[in-house]
Amino acid sequence: MSSRDETAAALARAATAFDGALLGMGLALCATSSWFKYLSTSNALRRIRLAPSAPISDLRSVIDAGDGSSTGETGGERLVVIRGQVQPCSAADSITGLFSGGKAVGALVSQGSGERAVIIKQTQTCLYNEWRGVLGWSFDLHALFAKAWKEQRTTSFRSVPFVLVEGSHRFNSGYVNVKLDGSTHPLPLTTVYHHLHPVQATPYTLFQAILGNGYPVALLDEEKILPVGKEITAVGICSTKNESLEIKPCEDMPCFLSEKTRDKIESDLAVTATTLFWSGIFMGTVSVGILGYAIYRNWWRLKDWRERRKRERELRNEVLESPTRSASDDDSGEVSDGELCVICLMRRRRSAFVPCGHLVCCPPCALAVERNACPNCPVCRQSIRSSIRIYGS
């Protein structure tokens, strides 16, 4: 059996331990997590549906007119959904200072494609070849000391302040400053450069290969940008600051900047909420059934164990209460061979098994048979529940 099969078998045994109690608890945790995610997603969907969606030119009046009570925002701030084109902004606050001759000023330039962008994310990943080597060592020294030697991935992030405008030819209609400070939401970046550079082998690489250490074979360079003029949707808290509009991310929302339209965002959130709702119900129902079965089975096992312990104590007390009779009855010198215990062949047969009724064992041997994991009669091999002490007249 391979290591993967052994791991799967161990996980299966752990899941079915205690009649599936661990599996039921795991499903209950998954169901609870699904319900929390469902509540968060449904709340985000409700707030997005209630949020106003107005052109950027009318956004100031929407913010001033509404109090944001329906979506939980304070005065002067509202959760809005706007769609516009990305354009870089300069140090000037007026829209006339943003553009010169119809060309964007202050934008970054992509090294891979030469496109203008407001956000550039460059990633360099070092790809390693894992091999046991000539000596057959299975461990990887690079995996143990990678953080001390060298990082496998290097990321650089550059951005410039940018705004959203209604259209490339409607600069004077207004704009909204986009603030990314502290945002953890994914950005709608586009991959414009993807290239793999082979790494030349060195004497040190040969040494690594002999020892079985993972050695670098290639460098993967990637560049993702948010290009100028791209139309995106922003879902965030919009407010008025220094006579200009700005929008910032809301941590309770699943996204801040997205390529999708508002209808598509709402549709995806509705599908996600429905999936989380029914998956939570399904896993919760299954976990309740498994846990109920496990509790029932373990309760009956505990009850059976207590009954067996009670019978053992009663039988032990019966043996201790009549030591004289037991000693005279179990005397091997006075018992014929046909009346000796079939197990020890020393004492008289005094205990009959239930339900088969065979009288073939002495009380101590009958007690030992009952204590077995699968108690069976020594004669007919039928499963027994208990034994009864038989007294001669």
Coordinates of C-alpha atoms in Angstrom, one line a residue:
M1 CA 0.0 0.0 0.0
S2 CA 1.4 3.4 -1.0
S3 CA 1.8 6.3 1.5
R4 CA -1.2 8.1 -0.1
D5 CA -3.4 5.0 0.4
E6 CA -2.2 4.7 4.0
T7 CA -3.0 8.3 4.6
A8 CA -6.5 7.9 3.1
A9 CA -7.1 4.8 5.2
A10 CA -6.0 6.6 8.4
L11 CA -8.3 9.5 7.6
A12 CA -11.2 7.1 7.0
R13 CA -10.6 5.4 10.3
A14 CA -10.4 8.7 12.1
A15 CA -13.6 9.9 10.4
T16 CA -15.5 6.8 11.4
A17 CA -14.2 6.6 15.0
F18 CA -16.8 6.4 17.7
D19 CA -19.4 5.4 15.1
G20 CA -18.8 8.5 13.0
A21 CA -18.9 11.1 15.8
L22 CA -15.8 12.8 14.5
L23 CA -17.2 13.0 11.0
G24 CA -20.4 14.4 12.4
M25 CA -18.6 17.1 14.3
G26 CA -16.6 18.0 11.2
L27 CA -19.7 18.3 9.1
A28 CA -21.3 20.4 11.9
L29 CA -18.3 22.8 11.8
C30 CA -18.5 23.0 8.0
A31 CA -22.3 23.7 8.2
T32 CA -21.7 26.4 10.8
S33 CA -19.1 28.0 8.6
S34 CA -21.4 27.9 5.6
W35 CA -24.2 29.6 7.6
F36 CA -21.9 32.4 8.7
K37 CA -20.7 32.9 5.1
Y38 CA -24.3 32.8 4.0
L39 CA -25.3 35.5 6.4
S40 CA -22.3 37.7 5.4
T41 CA -23.0 37.2 1.7
S42 CA -26.8 37.8 2.0
N43 CA -26.1 41.0 4.0
A44 CA -23.7 42.2 1.4
L45 CA -26.2 41.5 -1.4
R46 CA -28.9 43.3 0.5
R47 CA -26.7 46.4 1.0
I48 CA -25.7 46.4 -2.7
R49 CA -29.3 46.2 -3.8
L50 CA -30.2 49.2 -1.6
A51 CA -27.2 51.2 -2.6
P52 CA -27.8 54.0 -5.2
S53 CA -26.3 53.7 -8.6
A54 CA -26.0 57.1 -10.2
P55 CA -23.8 58.7 -12.9
I56 CA -20.7 60.3 -11.5
S57 CA -22.0 63.8 -12.5
D58 CA -25.1 63.2 -10.2
L59 CA -23.2 61.4 -7.4
R60 CA -22.8 64.5 -5.3
S61 CA -26.5 65.2 -5.1
V62 CA -27.2 61.6 -4.3
I63 CA -24.8 61.7 -1.3
D64 CA -26.1 65.0 -0.1
A65 CA -29.8 63.9 -0.4
G66 CA -29.6 60.5 1.3
D67 CA -28.7 59.8 4.9
G68 CA -27.5 56.2 4.3
S69 CA -29.7 54.8 7.0
S70 CA -30.9 51.9 4.9
T71 CA -27.4 50.6 4.3
G72 CA -26.0 51.4 7.7
E73 CA -23.7 54.4 6.8
T74 CA -23.3 57.6 8.7
G75 CA -24.2 61.1 7.6
G76 CA -22.1 62.3 4.7
E77 CA -21.1 58.8 3.6
R78 CA -23.0 56.4 1.5
L79 CA -22.4 53.0 0.0
V80 CA -22.7 53.5 -3.7
V81 CA -22.2 51.5 -6.9
I82 CA -20.6 53.5 -9.7
R83 CA -19.1 52.5 -13.0
G84 CA -16.5 54.5 -14.9
Q85 CA -13.2 54.6 -16.7
V86 CA -9.8 54.5 -15.0
Q87 CA -7.7 57.7 -15.5
P88 CA -4.6 58.8 -13.5
C89 CA -4.8 62.1 -11.6
S90 CA -2.0 64.6 -11.1
A91 CA -1.3 66.9 -8.1
A92 CA -4.0 69.2 -9.3
D93 CA -7.5 68.7 -7.9
S94 CA -9.4 70.1 -10.9
I95 CA -10.3 67.9 -13.8
T96 CA -8.6 70.3 -16.2
G97 CA -5.3 69.5 -14.6
L98 CA -5.6 65.8 -15.2
F99 CA -5.3 65.7 -18.9
S100 CA -3.2 67.5 -21.4
G101 CA -4.0 67.2 -25.1
G102 CA -6.3 64.2 -24.5
K103 CA -3.4 62.1 -23.1
A104 CA -3.1 60.8 -19.6
V105 CA -0.5 62.6 -17.4
G106 CA 1.3 60.8 -14.5
A107 CA 0.5 57.3 -15.6
L108 CA 2.9 54.4 -15.2
V109 CA 4.3 52.5 -18.2
S110 CA 4.4 48.8 -18.4
Q111 CA 7.8 47.3 -19.1
G112 CA 6.4 44.2 -20.7
S113 CA 3.8 45.7 -23.0
G114 CA 4.4 49.4 -23.0
E115 CA 0.8 50.2 -22.0
R116 CA -0.1 53.0 -19.7
A117 CA -1.5 51.9 -16.3
V118 CA -2.2 53.2 -12.8
I119 CA -1.3 49.9 -11.0
I120 CA 1.6 47.6 -12.0
K121 CA 2.2 44.4 -10.2
Q122 CA 5.3 42.5 -11.1
T123 CA 6.0 39.0 -9.8
Q124 CA 9.1 36.8 -10.3
T125 CA 8.7 33.2 -9.3
C126 CA 11.7 30.8 -9.0
L127 CA 10.8 27.3 -10.2
Y128 CA 12.7 24.4 -8.6
N129 CA 13.2 20.9 -9.7
E130 CA 12.8 18.4 -6.8
W131 CA 15.0 15.2 -7.1
R132 CA 16.3 12.6 -4.7
G133 CA 19.8 12.7 -6.2
V134 CA 22.4 10.1 -6.5
L135 CA 22.5 9.4 -2.8
G136 CA 18.7 8.9 -2.7
W137 CA 18.0 11.3 0.1
S138 CA 14.3 12.1 0.3
F139 CA 14.4 15.4 2.1
D140 CA 14.9 18.7 0.4
L141 CA 17.5 21.1 2.0
H142 CA 16.1 24.0 0.1
A143 CA 12.6 23.4 1.6
L144 CA 14.2 23.5 5.0
F145 CA 16.3 26.6 4.5
A146 CA 14.4 28.5 1.7
K147 CA 13.6 31.5 3.9
A148 CA 17.2 31.9 5.1
W149 CA 18.7 31.3 1.6
K150 CA 16.4 32.9 -0.9
E151 CA 12.8 33.8 -1.4
Q152 CA 11.1 31.7 -4.1
R153 CA 8.7 34.6 -5.1
T154 CA 9.4 38.3 -5.3
T155 CA 6.6 40.8 -5.8
S156 CA 6.7 44.5 -6.5
F157 CA 3.6 46.7 -6.5
R158 CA 3.5 50.2 -7.9
S159 CA 0.5 52.5 -8.1
V160 CA -0.3 56.1 -8.7
P161 CA -3.5 58.0 -7.6
F162 CA -6.3 57.5 -10.1
V163 CA -9.9 58.5 -10.6
L164 CA -13.0 57.2 -12.2
V165 CA -14.7 59.3 -14.9
E166 CA -17.9 58.7 -16.9
G167 CA -16.2 58.5 -20.3
S168 CA -13.0 59.2 -22.1
H169 CA -14.6 62.3 -23.7
R170 CA -16.6 63.6 -20.7
F171 CA -13.8 64.8 -18.4
N172 CA -15.7 67.9 -17.3
S173 CA -18.7 65.9 -16.0
G174 CA -16.9 65.0 -12.8
Y175 CA -14.7 62.4 -11.3
V176 CA -14.3 60.3 -8.2
N177 CA -10.9 59.7 -6.4
V178 CA -10.3 56.1 -5.7
K179 CA -8.6 55.3 -2.3
L180 CA -6.9 51.9 -2.0
D181 CA -5.4 52.5 1.5
G182 CA -5.7 49.3 3.6
S183 CA -7.8 47.5 1.0
T184 CA -7.5 43.7 1.0
H185 CA -9.9 43.2 -1.9
P186 CA -8.7 41.7 -5.1
L187 CA -8.0 44.1 -8.0
P188 CA -9.2 43.7 -11.6
L189 CA -5.7 43.4 -13.0
T190 CA -4.9 42.3 -16.5
T191 CA -1.9 40.1 -17.3
V192 CA 0.2 41.7 -20.1
Y193 CA 3.5 39.9 -19.7
H194 CA 4.2 36.3 -19.0
H195 CA 7.7 34.9 -19.8
L196 CA 9.8 31.9 -18.6
H197 CA 13.5 32.4 -18.4
P198 CA 15.7 29.2 -18.1
V199 CA 18.4 29.3 -15.4
Q200 CA 21.9 28.4 -16.5
A201 CA 23.4 25.5 -14.7
T202 CA 26.4 26.2 -12.4
P203 CA 28.9 24.0 -10.5
Y204 CA 26.8 24.7 -7.4
T205 CA 23.7 23.4 -9.3
L206 CA 25.5 20.1 -10.0
F207 CA 26.4 19.9 -6.3
Q208 CA 22.7 20.5 -5.4
A209 CA 21.6 17.8 -7.8
I210 CA 24.0 15.2 -6.4
L211 CA 22.8 15.9 -2.8
G212 CA 19.2 15.7 -3.9
N213 CA 18.5 19.3 -3.1
G214 CA 15.9 21.2 -5.2
Y215 CA 17.8 23.4 -7.6
P216 CA 16.4 26.3 -9.7
V217 CA 15.6 25.6 -13.3
A218 CA 13.7 28.7 -14.5
L219 CA 12.4 32.2 -13.5
L220 CA 8.8 33.0 -14.3
D221 CA 8.2 36.8 -14.8
E222 CA 4.6 38.0 -14.7
E223 CA 3.3 41.5 -15.0
K224 CA -0.3 42.6 -14.3
I225 CA -1.7 46.1 -14.7
L226 CA -4.8 48.1 -14.3
P227 CA -4.7 50.0 -17.7
V228 CA -5.7 53.5 -18.3
G229 CA -9.2 53.7 -19.9
K230 CA -10.4 50.4 -18.5
E231 CA -14.1 50.5 -17.5
I232 CA -14.7 49.1 -14.0
T233 CA -17.3 49.1 -11.3
A234 CA -16.6 50.4 -7.8
V235 CA -18.6 49.3 -4.7
G236 CA -17.6 51.3 -1.7
I237 CA -18.2 54.2 0.7
C238 CA -18.4 57.5 -1.1
S239 CA -18.0 60.8 0.7
T240 CA -17.2 64.4 0.0
K241 CA -13.7 65.5 1.0
N242 CA -12.0 68.9 0.2
E243 CA -14.8 69.7 -2.3
S244 CA -14.1 66.5 -4.3
L245 CA -15.6 63.0 -4.2
E246 CA -13.7 60.0 -3.1
I247 CA -14.6 56.4 -2.7
K248 CA -12.9 53.9 -0.4
P249 CA -13.4 50.2 0.2
C250 CA -15.9 48.7 2.6
E251 CA -14.6 45.7 4.4
D252 CA -18.0 44.1 4.6
M253 CA -18.3 44.0 0.8
P254 CA -16.9 41.0 -1.1
C255 CA -15.3 43.3 -3.7
F256 CA -14.2 46.9 -4.2
L257 CA -13.1 47.2 -7.9
S258 CA -14.5 44.8 -10.4
E259 CA -14.7 44.3 -14.1
K260 CA -18.3 43.0 -13.7
T261 CA -21.4 45.2 -14.0
R262 CA -23.7 45.8 -11.1
D263 CA -26.2 43.2 -12.4
K264 CA -23.5 40.6 -12.7
I265 CA -22.2 41.2 -9.2
E266 CA -25.7 40.9 -7.7
S267 CA -26.3 37.7 -9.8
D268 CA -23.1 36.1 -8.6
L269 CA -23.7 37.0 -5.0
A270 CA -27.3 35.6 -5.2
V271 CA -25.9 32.3 -6.6
T272 CA -23.3 32.2 -3.9
A273 CA -25.8 32.9 -1.1
T274 CA -28.2 30.2 -2.4
T275 CA -25.3 27.7 -2.6
L276 CA -24.1 28.4 0.9
F277 CA -27.7 28.3 2.2
W278 CA -28.5 24.8 0.8
S279 CA -25.0 23.4 1.5
G280 CA -25.4 24.5 5.1
I281 CA -28.8 22.9 5.4
F282 CA -27.5 19.6 3.8
M283 CA -24.4 19.4 5.9
G284 CA -26.3 20.3 9.0
T285 CA -28.9 17.7 8.4
V286 CA -26.3 15.0 7.7
S287 CA -24.2 16.0 10.8
V288 CA -27.3 15.8 13.0
G289 CA -28.1 12.3 11.6
I290 CA -24.6 11.1 12.1
L291 CA -24.2 12.5 15.6
G292 CA -27.7 11.1 16.6
Y293 CA -26.7 7.7 15.4
A294 CA -23.3 7.9 17.2
I295 CA -24.9 9.0 20.4
Y296 CA -27.5 6.2 20.2
R297 CA -24.9 3.6 19.5
N298 CA -22.5 4.7 22.2
W299 CA -25.3 5.0 24.7
W300 CA -26.3 1.4 24.1
R301 CA -22.7 0.4 24.4
L302 CA -22.4 2.2 27.7
K303 CA -25.6 0.6 28.9
D304 CA -24.4 -2.9 27.9
W305 CA -21.0 -2.3 29.6
R306 CA -22.7 -1.3 32.8
E307 CA -24.9 -4.4 32.7
R308 CA -22.0 -6.6 32.2
R309 CA -20.1 -5.0 35.0
K310 CA -23.1 -5.4 37.3
R311 CA -23.4 -9.1 36.4
E312 CA -19.7 -9.6 37.0
R313 CA -20.0 -8.1 40.5
E314 CA -23.0 -10.2 41.3
L315 CA -21.3 -13.3 40.2
R316 CA -18.1 -12.4 42.1
N317 CA -20.2 -11.8 45.2
E318 CA -21.9 -15.1 44.8
V319 CA -18.6 -16.9 44.6
L320 CA -17.3 -15.0 47.7
E321 CA -20.4 -15.6 49.8
S322 CA -20.2 -19.4 49.7
P323 CA -16.5 -20.2 50.0
T324 CA -17.0 -23.4 51.9
R325 CA -19.4 -24.9 49.4
S326 CA -17.3 -23.7 46.5
A327 CA -14.2 -25.3 48.0
S328 CA -16.0 -28.6 48.6
D329 CA -17.7 -28.6 45.2
D330 CA -14.5 -27.6 43.3
D331 CA -12.4 -30.2 45.0
S332 CA -10.9 -32.2 42.1
G333 CA -10.5 -35.3 44.2
E334 CA -14.3 -35.7 44.7
V335 CA -15.5 -34.7 41.2
S336 CA -15.7 -37.2 38.4
D337 CA -14.2 -36.5 35.0
G338 CA -17.6 -36.0 33.4
E339 CA -18.4 -33.1 35.8
L340 CA -15.2 -31.2 35.5
C341 CA -15.0 -27.7 33.8
V342 CA -14.2 -28.1 30.1
I343 CA -11.8 -25.1 30.3
C344 CA -9.7 -25.6 33.5
L345 CA -10.5 -29.3 34.2
M346 CA -10.1 -28.6 37.9
R347 CA -13.5 -27.5 39.3
R348 CA -17.0 -28.7 39.0
R349 CA -19.4 -27.4 36.4
R350 CA -21.6 -24.8 38.1
S351 CA -22.5 -22.1 35.6
A352 CA -24.9 -22.4 32.7
F353 CA -24.7 -20.0 29.7
V354 CA -27.6 -17.9 28.5
P355 CA -29.3 -18.5 26.0
C356 CA -27.8 -21.8 24.9
G357 CA -28.1 -23.4 28.4
H358 CA -24.9 -25.5 28.3
L359 CA -23.6 -26.3 31.8
V360 CA -19.9 -26.9 31.0
C361 CA -17.9 -24.3 33.0
C362 CA -17.1 -23.5 36.6
P363 CA -18.0 -19.9 37.8
P364 CA -14.5 -18.4 37.4
C365 CA -14.1 -19.8 33.9
A366 CA -17.7 -18.7 32.9
L367 CA -16.8 -15.2 34.2
A368 CA -13.7 -15.2 32.0
V369 CA -15.7 -16.3 29.0
E370 CA -18.2 -13.4 29.6
R371 CA -15.3 -10.9 29.7
N372 CA -14.2 -11.7 26.1
A373 CA -14.8 -9.2 23.4
C374 CA -17.0 -11.8 21.6
P375 CA -18.3 -14.2 24.2
N376 CA -19.2 -17.6 22.8
C377 CA -20.2 -20.9 24.4
P378 CA -17.2 -23.3 24.4
V379 CA -19.5 -26.2 23.2
C380 CA -21.8 -24.8 20.6
R381 CA -20.0 -21.5 19.8
Q382 CA -23.2 -19.6 20.1
S383 CA -23.0 -16.0 21.4
I384 CA -23.9 -15.7 25.0
R385 CA -25.3 -12.8 27.0
S386 CA -24.6 -14.0 30.6
S387 CA -24.2 -17.1 32.8
I388 CA -26.3 -18.5 35.7
R389 CA -24.9 -20.2 38.8
I390 CA -26.5 -23.6 39.3
Y391 CA -26.7 -25.0 42.8
G392 CA -27.1 -28.8 43.5
S393 CA -29.7 -29.9 46.1

